[in-house]
Short mmCIF file of C-alpha atoms and ligand atoms in Angstrom, two decimals:
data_model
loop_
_atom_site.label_atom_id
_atom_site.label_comp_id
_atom_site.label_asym_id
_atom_site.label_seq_id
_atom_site.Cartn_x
_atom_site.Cartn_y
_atom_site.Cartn_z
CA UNK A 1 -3.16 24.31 10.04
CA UNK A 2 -4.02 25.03 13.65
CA UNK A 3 -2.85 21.74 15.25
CA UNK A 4 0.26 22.38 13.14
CA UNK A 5 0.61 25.93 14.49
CA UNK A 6 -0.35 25.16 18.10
CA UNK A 7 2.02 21.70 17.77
CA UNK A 8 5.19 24.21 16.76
CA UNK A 9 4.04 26.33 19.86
CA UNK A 10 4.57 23.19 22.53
CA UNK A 11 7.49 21.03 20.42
CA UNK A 12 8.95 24.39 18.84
CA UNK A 13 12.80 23.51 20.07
CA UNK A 14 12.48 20.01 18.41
CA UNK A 15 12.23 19.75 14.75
CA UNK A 16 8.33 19.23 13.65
CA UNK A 17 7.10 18.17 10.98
CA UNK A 18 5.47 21.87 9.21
CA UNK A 19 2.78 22.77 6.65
CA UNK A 20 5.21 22.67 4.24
CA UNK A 21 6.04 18.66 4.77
CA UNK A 22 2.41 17.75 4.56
CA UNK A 23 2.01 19.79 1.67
CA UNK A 24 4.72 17.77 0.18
CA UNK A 25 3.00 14.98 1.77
CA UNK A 26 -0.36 15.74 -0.61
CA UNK A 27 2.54 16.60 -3.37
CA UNK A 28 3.80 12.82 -2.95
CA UNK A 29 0.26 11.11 -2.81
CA UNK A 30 -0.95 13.14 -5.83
CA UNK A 31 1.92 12.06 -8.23
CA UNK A 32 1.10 8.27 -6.77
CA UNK A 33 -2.19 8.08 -7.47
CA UNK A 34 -2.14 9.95 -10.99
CA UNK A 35 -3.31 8.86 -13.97
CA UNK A 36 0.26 8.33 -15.23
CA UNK A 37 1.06 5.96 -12.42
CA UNK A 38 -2.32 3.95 -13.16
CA UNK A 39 -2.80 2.55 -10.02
CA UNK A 40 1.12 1.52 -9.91
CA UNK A 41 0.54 -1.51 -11.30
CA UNK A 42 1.60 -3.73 -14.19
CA UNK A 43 -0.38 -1.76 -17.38
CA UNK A 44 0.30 1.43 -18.93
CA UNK A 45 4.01 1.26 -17.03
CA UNK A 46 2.28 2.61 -14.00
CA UNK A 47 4.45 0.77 -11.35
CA UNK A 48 7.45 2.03 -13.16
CA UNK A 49 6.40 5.56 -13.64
CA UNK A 50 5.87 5.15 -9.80
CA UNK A 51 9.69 3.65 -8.96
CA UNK A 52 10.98 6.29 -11.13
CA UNK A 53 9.57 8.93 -9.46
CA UNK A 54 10.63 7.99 -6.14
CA UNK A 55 14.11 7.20 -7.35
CA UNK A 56 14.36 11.09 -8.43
CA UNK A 57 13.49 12.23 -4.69
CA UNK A 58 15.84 10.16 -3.39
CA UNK A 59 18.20 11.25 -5.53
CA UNK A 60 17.25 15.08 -5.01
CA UNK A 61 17.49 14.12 -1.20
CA UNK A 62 21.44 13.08 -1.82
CA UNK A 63 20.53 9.41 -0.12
CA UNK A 64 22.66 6.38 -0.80
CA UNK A 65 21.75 3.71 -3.11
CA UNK A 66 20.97 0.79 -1.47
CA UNK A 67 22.41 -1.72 -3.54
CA UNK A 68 25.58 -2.89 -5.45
CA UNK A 69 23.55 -1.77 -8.84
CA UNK A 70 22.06 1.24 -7.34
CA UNK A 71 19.03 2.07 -6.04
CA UNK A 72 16.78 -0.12 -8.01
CA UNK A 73 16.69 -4.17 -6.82
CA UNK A 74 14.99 -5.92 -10.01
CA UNK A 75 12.34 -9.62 -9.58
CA UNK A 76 9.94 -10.97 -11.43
CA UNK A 77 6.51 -12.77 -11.43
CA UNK A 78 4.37 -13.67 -13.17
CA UNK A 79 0.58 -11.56 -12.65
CA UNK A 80 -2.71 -11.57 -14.32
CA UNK A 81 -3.64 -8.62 -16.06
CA UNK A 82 -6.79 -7.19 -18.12
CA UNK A 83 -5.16 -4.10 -20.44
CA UNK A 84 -7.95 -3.46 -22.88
CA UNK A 85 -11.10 -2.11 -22.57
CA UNK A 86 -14.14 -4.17 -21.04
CA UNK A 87 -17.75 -4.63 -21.66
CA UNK A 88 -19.97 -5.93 -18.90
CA UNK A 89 -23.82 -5.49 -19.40
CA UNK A 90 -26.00 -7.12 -17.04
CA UNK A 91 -30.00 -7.15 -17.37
CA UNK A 92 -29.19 -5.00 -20.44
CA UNK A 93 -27.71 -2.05 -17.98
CA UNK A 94 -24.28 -1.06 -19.54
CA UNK A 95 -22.22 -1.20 -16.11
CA UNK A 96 -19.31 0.97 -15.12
CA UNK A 97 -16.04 -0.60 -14.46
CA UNK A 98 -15.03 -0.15 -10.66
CA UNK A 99 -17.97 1.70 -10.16
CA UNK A 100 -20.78 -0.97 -10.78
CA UNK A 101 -18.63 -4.11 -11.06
CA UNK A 102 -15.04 -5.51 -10.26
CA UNK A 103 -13.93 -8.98 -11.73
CA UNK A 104 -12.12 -11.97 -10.21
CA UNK A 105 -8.66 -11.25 -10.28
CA UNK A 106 -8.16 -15.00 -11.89
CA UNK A 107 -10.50 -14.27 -15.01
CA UNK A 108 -9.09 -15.16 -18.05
CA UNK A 109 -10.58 -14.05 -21.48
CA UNK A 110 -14.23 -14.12 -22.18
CA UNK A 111 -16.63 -13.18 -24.66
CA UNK A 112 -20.44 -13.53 -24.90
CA UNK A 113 -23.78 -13.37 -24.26
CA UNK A 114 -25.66 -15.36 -21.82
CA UNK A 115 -29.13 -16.41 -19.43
CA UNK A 116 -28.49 -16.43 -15.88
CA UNK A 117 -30.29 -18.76 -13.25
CA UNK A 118 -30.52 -17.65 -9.45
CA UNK A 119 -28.71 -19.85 -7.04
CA UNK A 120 -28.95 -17.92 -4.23
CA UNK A 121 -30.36 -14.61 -3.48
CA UNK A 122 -26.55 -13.29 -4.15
CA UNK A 123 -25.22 -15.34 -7.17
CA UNK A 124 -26.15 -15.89 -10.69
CA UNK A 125 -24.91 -18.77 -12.95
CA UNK A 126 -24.96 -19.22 -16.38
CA UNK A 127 -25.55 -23.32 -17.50
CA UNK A 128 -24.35 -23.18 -21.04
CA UNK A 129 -21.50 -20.63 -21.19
CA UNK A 130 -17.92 -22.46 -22.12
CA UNK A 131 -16.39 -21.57 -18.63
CA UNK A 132 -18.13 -20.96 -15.37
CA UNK A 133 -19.97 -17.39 -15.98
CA UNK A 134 -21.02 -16.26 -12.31
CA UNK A 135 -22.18 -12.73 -10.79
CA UNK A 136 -22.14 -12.33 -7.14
CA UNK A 137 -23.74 -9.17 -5.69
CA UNK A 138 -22.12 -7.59 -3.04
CA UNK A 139 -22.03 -4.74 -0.68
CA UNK A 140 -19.04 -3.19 -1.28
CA UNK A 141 -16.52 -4.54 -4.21
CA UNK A 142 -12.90 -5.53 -3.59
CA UNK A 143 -10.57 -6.12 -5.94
CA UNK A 144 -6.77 -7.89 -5.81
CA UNK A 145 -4.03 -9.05 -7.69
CA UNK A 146 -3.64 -12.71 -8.94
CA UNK A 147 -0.28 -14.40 -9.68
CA UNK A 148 -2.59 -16.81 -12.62
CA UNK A 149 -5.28 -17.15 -14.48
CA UNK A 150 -8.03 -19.74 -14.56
CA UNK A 151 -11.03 -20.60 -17.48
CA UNK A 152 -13.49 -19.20 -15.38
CA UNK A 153 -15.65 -15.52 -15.64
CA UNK A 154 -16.38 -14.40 -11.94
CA UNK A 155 -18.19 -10.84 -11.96
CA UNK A 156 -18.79 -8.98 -8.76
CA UNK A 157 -21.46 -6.40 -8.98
CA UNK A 158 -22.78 -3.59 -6.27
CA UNK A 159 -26.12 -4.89 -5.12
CA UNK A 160 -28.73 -2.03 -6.10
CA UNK A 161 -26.67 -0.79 -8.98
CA UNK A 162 -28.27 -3.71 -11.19
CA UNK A 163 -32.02 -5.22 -11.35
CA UNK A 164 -32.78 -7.72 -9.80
CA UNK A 165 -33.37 -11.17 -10.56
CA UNK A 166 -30.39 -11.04 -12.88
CA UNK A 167 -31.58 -12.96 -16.02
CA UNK A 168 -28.99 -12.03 -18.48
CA UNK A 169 -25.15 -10.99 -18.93
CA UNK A 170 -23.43 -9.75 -22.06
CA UNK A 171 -20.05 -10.07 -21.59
CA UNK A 172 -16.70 -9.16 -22.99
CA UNK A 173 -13.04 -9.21 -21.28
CA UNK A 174 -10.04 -10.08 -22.97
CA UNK A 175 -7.23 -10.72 -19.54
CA UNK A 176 -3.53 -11.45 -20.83
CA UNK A 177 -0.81 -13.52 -18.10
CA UNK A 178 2.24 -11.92 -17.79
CA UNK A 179 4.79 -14.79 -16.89
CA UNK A 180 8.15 -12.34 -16.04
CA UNK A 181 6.94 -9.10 -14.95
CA UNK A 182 9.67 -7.23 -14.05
CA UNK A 183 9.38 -5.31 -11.14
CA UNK A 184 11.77 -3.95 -8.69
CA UNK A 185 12.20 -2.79 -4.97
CA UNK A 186 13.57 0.72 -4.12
CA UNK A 187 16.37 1.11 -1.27
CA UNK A 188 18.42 3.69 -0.07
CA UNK A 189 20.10 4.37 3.42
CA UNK A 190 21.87 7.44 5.05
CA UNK A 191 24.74 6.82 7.39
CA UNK A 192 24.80 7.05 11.08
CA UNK A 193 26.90 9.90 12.51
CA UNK A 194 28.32 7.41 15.64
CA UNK A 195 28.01 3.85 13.88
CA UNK A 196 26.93 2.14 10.74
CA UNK A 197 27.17 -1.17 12.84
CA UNK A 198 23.58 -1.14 13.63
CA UNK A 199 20.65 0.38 11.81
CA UNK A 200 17.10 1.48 12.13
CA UNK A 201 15.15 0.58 8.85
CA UNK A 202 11.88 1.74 7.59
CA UNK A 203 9.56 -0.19 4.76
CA UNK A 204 6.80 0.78 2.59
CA UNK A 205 5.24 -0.86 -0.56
CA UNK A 206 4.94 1.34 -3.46
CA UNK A 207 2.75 -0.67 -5.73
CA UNK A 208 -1.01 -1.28 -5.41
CA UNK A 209 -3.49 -3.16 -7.19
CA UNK A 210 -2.99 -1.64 -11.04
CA UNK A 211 -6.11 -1.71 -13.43
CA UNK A 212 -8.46 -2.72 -13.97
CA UNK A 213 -9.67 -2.63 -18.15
CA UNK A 214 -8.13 0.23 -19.87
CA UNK A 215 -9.35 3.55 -18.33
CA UNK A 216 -10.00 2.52 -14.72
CA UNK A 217 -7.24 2.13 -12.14
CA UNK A 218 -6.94 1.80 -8.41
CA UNK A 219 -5.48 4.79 -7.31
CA UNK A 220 -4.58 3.70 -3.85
CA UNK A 221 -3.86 7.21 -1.70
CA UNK A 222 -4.25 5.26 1.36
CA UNK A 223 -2.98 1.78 0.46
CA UNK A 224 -0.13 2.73 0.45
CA UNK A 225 1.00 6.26 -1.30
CA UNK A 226 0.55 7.49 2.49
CA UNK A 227 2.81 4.98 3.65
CA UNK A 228 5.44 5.83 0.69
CA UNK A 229 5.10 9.86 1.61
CA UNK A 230 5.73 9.59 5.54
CA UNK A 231 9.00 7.61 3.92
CA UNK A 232 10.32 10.41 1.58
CA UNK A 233 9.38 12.72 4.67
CA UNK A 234 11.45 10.84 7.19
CA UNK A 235 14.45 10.99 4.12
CA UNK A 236 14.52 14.66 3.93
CA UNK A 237 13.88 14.42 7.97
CA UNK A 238 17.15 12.65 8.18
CA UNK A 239 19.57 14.27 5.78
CA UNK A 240 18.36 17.57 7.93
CA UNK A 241 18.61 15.80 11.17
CA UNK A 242 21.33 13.30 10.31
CA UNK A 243 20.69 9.76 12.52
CA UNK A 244 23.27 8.46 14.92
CA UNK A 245 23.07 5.04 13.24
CA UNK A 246 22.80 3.87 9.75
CA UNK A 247 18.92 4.36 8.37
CA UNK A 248 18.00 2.26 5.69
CA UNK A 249 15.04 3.08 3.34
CA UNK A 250 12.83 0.44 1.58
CA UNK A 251 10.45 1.01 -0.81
CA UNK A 252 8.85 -2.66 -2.18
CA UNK A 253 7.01 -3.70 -5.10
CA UNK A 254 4.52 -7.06 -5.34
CA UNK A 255 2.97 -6.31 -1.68
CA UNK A 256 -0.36 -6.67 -3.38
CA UNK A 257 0.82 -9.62 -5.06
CA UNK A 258 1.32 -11.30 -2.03
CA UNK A 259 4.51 -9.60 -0.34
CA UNK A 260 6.73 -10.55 -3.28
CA UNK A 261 9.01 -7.98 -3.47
CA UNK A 262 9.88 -7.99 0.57
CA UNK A 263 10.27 -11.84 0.32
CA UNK A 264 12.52 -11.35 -2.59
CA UNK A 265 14.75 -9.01 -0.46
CA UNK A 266 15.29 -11.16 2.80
CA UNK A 267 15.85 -14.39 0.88
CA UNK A 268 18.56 -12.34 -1.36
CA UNK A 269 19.78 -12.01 2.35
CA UNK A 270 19.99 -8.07 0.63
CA UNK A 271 21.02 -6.26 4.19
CA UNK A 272 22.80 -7.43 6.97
CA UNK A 273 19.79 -8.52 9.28
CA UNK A 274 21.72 -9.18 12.13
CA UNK A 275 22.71 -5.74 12.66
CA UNK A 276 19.11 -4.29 12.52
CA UNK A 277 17.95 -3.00 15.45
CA UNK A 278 14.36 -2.54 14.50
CA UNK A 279 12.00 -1.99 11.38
CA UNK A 280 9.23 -0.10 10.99
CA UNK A 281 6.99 -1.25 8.33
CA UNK A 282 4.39 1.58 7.29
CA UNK A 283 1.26 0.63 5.46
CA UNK A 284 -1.96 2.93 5.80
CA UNK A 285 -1.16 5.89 7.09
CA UNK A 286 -3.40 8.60 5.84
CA UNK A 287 -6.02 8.68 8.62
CA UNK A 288 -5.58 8.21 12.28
CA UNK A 289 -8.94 9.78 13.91
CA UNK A 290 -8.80 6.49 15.97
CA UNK A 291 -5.53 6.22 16.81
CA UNK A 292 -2.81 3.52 15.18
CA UNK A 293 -2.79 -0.26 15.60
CA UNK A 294 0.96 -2.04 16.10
CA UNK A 295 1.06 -5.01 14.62
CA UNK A 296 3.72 -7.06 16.64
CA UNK A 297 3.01 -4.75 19.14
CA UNK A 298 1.95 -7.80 21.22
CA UNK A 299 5.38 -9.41 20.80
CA UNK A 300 7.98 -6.76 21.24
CA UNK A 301 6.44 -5.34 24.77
CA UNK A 302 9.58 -3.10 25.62
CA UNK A 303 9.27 -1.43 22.66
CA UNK A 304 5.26 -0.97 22.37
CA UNK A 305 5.58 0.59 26.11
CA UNK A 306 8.35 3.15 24.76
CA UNK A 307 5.65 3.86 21.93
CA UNK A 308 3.10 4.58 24.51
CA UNK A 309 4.72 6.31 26.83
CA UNK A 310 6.19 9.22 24.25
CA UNK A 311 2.23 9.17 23.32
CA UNK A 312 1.15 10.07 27.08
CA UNK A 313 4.13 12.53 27.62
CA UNK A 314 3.50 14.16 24.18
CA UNK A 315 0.23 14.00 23.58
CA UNK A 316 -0.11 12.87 20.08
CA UNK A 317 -2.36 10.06 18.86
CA UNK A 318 -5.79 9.11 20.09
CA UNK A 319 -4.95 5.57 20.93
CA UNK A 320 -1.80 3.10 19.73
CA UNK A 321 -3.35 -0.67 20.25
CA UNK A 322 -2.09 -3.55 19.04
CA UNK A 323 -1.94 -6.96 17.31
CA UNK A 324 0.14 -10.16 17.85
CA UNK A 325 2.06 -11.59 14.64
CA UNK A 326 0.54 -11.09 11.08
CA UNK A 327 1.12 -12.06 7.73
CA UNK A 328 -0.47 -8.91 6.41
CA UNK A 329 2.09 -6.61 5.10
CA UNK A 330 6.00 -6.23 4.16
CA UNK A 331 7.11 -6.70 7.92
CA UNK A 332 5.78 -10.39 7.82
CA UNK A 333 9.68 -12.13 6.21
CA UNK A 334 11.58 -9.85 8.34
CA UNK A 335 9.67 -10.80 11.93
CA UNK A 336 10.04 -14.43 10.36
CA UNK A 337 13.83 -14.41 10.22
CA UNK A 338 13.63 -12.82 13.47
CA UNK A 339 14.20 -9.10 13.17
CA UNK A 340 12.31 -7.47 15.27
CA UNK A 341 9.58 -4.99 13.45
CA UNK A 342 6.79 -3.09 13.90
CA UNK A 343 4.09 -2.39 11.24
CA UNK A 344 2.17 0.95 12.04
CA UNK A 345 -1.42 1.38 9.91
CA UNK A 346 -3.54 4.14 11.28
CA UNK A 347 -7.31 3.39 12.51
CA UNK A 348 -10.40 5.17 11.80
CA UNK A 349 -11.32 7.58 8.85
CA UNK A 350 -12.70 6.90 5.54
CA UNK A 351 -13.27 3.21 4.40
CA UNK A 352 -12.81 3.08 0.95
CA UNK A 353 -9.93 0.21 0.45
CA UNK A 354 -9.09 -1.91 -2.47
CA UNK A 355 -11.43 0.09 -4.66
CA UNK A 356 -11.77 3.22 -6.99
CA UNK A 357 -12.65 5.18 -4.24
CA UNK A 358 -9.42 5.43 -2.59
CA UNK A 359 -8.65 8.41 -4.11
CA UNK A 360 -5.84 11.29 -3.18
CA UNK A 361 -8.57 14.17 -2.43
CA UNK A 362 -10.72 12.08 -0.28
CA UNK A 363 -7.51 11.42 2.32
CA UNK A 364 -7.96 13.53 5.49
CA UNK A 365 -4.39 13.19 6.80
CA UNK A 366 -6.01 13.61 10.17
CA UNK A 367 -3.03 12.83 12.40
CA UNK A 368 -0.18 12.52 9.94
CA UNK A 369 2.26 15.48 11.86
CA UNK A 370 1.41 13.30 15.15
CA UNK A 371 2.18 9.87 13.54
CA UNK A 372 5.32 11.29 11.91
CA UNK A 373 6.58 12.57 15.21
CA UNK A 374 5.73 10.02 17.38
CA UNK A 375 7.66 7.46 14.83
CA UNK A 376 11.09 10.19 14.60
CA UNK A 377 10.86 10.26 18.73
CA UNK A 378 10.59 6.27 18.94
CA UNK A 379 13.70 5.89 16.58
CA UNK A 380 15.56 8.37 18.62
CA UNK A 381 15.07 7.05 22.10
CA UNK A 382 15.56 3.10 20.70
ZN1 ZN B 1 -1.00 -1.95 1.55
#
C-alpha cells in the first residue's frame, strides 16, 4: 500500500495502476483458481467456468469480440484425463493426492496390489503387474498435461513422505482419453483512436494443468491467473485510456497442452499478422522480487533497450534480463511466423509451479503496479 501511495506521489499526472486494480487483481486470481474453475482444466467444466468468466469482464468492459462468431474461437484435442477418485497406498501409508504423490500424465487405468523391487535408490518396479507399475521418488513433484495415454502406471512420490525401501503398492486409478475436447481461445480488441492499420496485441493462457483425481486440482495463481489479471487490467486500462492504435486481447486455452490453442490461432491465420506491430505474451507474473526476464529480448534489441531505459528513468523493476528464442509459452507461433513478440515472466518469489501449492493466497504480487506500468509505458512509446 505504501509503494502504491508513494508511486501515485512521483507518477501522480500519469494514470497508475491503484489499490483498487490490484485488488481486482487478487479479485481475478481468486475466481481462477477456485474450486469451481478446478484448476481450469478439462474435469468438472473447470476450463469453461474459467472462459466464461472472462468473457463476462470483457463484456462488462464494453470490448469488441474478436471474432466473426464472437468472442469465443472453439478447437479441439484430444487430452488424458483421471475424473474419479484415486487410491494410491504405498508401504501400506494411504498417500494424499498432490500432496504425497502426482502420476504420469500418460497413465491409463490401473487397479491392484503389488511387491516392489529397488532399482535404484529412486525407483521401484513391480515384475508381475500387467503394465509397467513404477514409483520414482522425487524432491519436488511436477505434474503436466498429456495429449494420450499409454498401458503403463508411473507414480511419483515426495521422498520422505513414504518409507523407505518401498516394498509394496496398492493401487487404484481409473484415467479416461478424451479424443475431441472442446476448448476455445478468448479474443477481444479495442480500436485505436488514430489507426486500426496497425495494432499492439497482448496474450495470456487461461488454462492450466486441470486435476488431478476427483477432489484435487492445480490451482495455478501464478501459472498463469496472474498473467490473465494484468490482461483484464490493461482492458479496463484501455477503455479508460483509449490506445492510439488497435489493441487486441488474447486469452488461449491448451498452453499446458503444448501451446495448442495459440497454434490453432496463427494457422487459422485468425488476425492480420502483418499489421502487428508487437505482442506481448504474459505468462508468470505474480512475483517480480528479482526483476523480469524477456524472452526474445535477445532478438528484438531496439525494443529490449526502450524496455530498459523507461526502467532506469522510472525506477520500477529490480532487473529486466533476457533470453534468446524459446518455445516455452504462447509467443513461440507468432515469433515463428515472424511477428515480433516479447514474453514477460517475472523472476524471483515463491517456487511452487506445476503443483498444488500454487495457490491464490500464497502470491505476493511483489512488483505487479511496476510490471503493469512499465508494460502501458512500453506500448505507448512503441
Ligand atoms: Zn504458463
Amino acid at each position: 500500500m505504501l509503494r502504491i501511495f508513494l508511486f501515485s506521489v512521483f507518477f501522480g499526472s500519469t494514470f497508475v495502476l491503484s489499490a483498487q486494480d490490484t485488488l481486482y487483481a487478487r479479485k481475478v486470481i481468486r475466481k481462477l483458481t477456485s474450486k469451481e474453475a478446478f484448476g481450469r482444466g478439462y474435469t468438472k467444466g473447470g476450463l469453461d467456468h474459467a472462459a466464461r468468466f472472462i468473457c463476462s469482464e470483457l463484456t462488462a468492459a464494453n470490448t469488441n469480440p474478436l471474432f466473426p462468431t464472437g468472442y469465443y474461437q472453439y478447437f479441439d484435442f484430444s487430452v488424458n484425463t483421471f475424473p474419479s477418485k484415486m487410491k494410491v497406498k504405498v508401504n501400506g501409508k494411504l498417500l494424499k493426492p498432490g500432496m504425497d504423490y502426482i502420476v504420469n500424465p500418460e497413465n491409463g487405468s490401473f487397479k491392484g496390489k503389488y511387491q516392489l523391487n529397488r532399482k535404484d535408490s529412486l525407483t521401484y518396479v513391480s515384475e508381475n503387474a500387467p503394465c509397467p507399475l513404477i514409483i520414482h521418488l522425487k524432491k519436488k513433484l511436477t505434474f503436466s498435461v498429456a495429449t494420450q495415454s499409454a498401458a503403463i502406471c508411473m507414480i511419483d512420490v515426495l521422498r520422505g513422505n513414504v518409507s523407505e525401501p518401498i516394498t509394496s503398492a496398492e493401487v487404484h486409478i481409473k484415467s479416461k482419453l478424451l479424443k475431441n475436447f472442446s476448448s476455445r481461445n478468448i479474443g477481444a480488441f479495442i480500436n485505436g483512436t488514430r489507426s486500426n492499420d496497425s495494432m499492439v496485441v497482448f496474450a495470456a493462457h487461461y488454462d492450466h494443468l486441470g486435476g488431478m483425481g476427483n477432489r484435487t486440482y492445480f490451482p495455478g495463481a501464478n501459472d498463469n491467473a496472474s498473467g490473465v489479471s494484468v490482461l483484464l487490467n490493461l482492458v479496463k486500462y484501455y477503455e479508460k485510456n483509449p490506445p492510439g492504435i488497435k489493441t487486441v486481447f488474447l486469452f488461449f486455452a491448451g498452453e499446458e497442452a503444448g501451446l495448442l490453442g495459440s497454434k490453432f490461432f496463427v494457422e487459422n491465420k485468425s488476425l492480420d499478422f502483418e499489421k502487428i506491430k508487437f505482442l506481448i505474451n504474459l505468462d508468470l507474473l505474480g512475483t517480480g522480487e528479482e526483476g523480469i526476464m524477456v524472452v526474445n529480448g535477445a532478438i528484438h534489441s531496439k525494443e529490449y533497450d526502450l524496455l530498459n531505459k523507461i526502467n532506469e528513468k522510472k525506477k520500477l523493476v529490480k532487473e529486466i534480463k533476457k533470453r534468446g528464442k524459446a518455445r516455452n509459452s504462447d509467443h513461440y507461433w507468432f515469433s515463428e511466423i515472424g511477428v515480433p513478440a516479447f514474453f514477460i515472466y517475472t523472476l524471483g518469489g515463491p517456487s511452487a509451479y506445476h503443483d498444488v501449492h500454487d495457490v491464490a493466497d500464497k502470491l505476493p504480487l511483489s512488483d505487479y503496479v511496476d510490471v503493469f506500468k512499465l508494460i502501458t509505458e512500453f506500448v505507448g512509446h512503441l
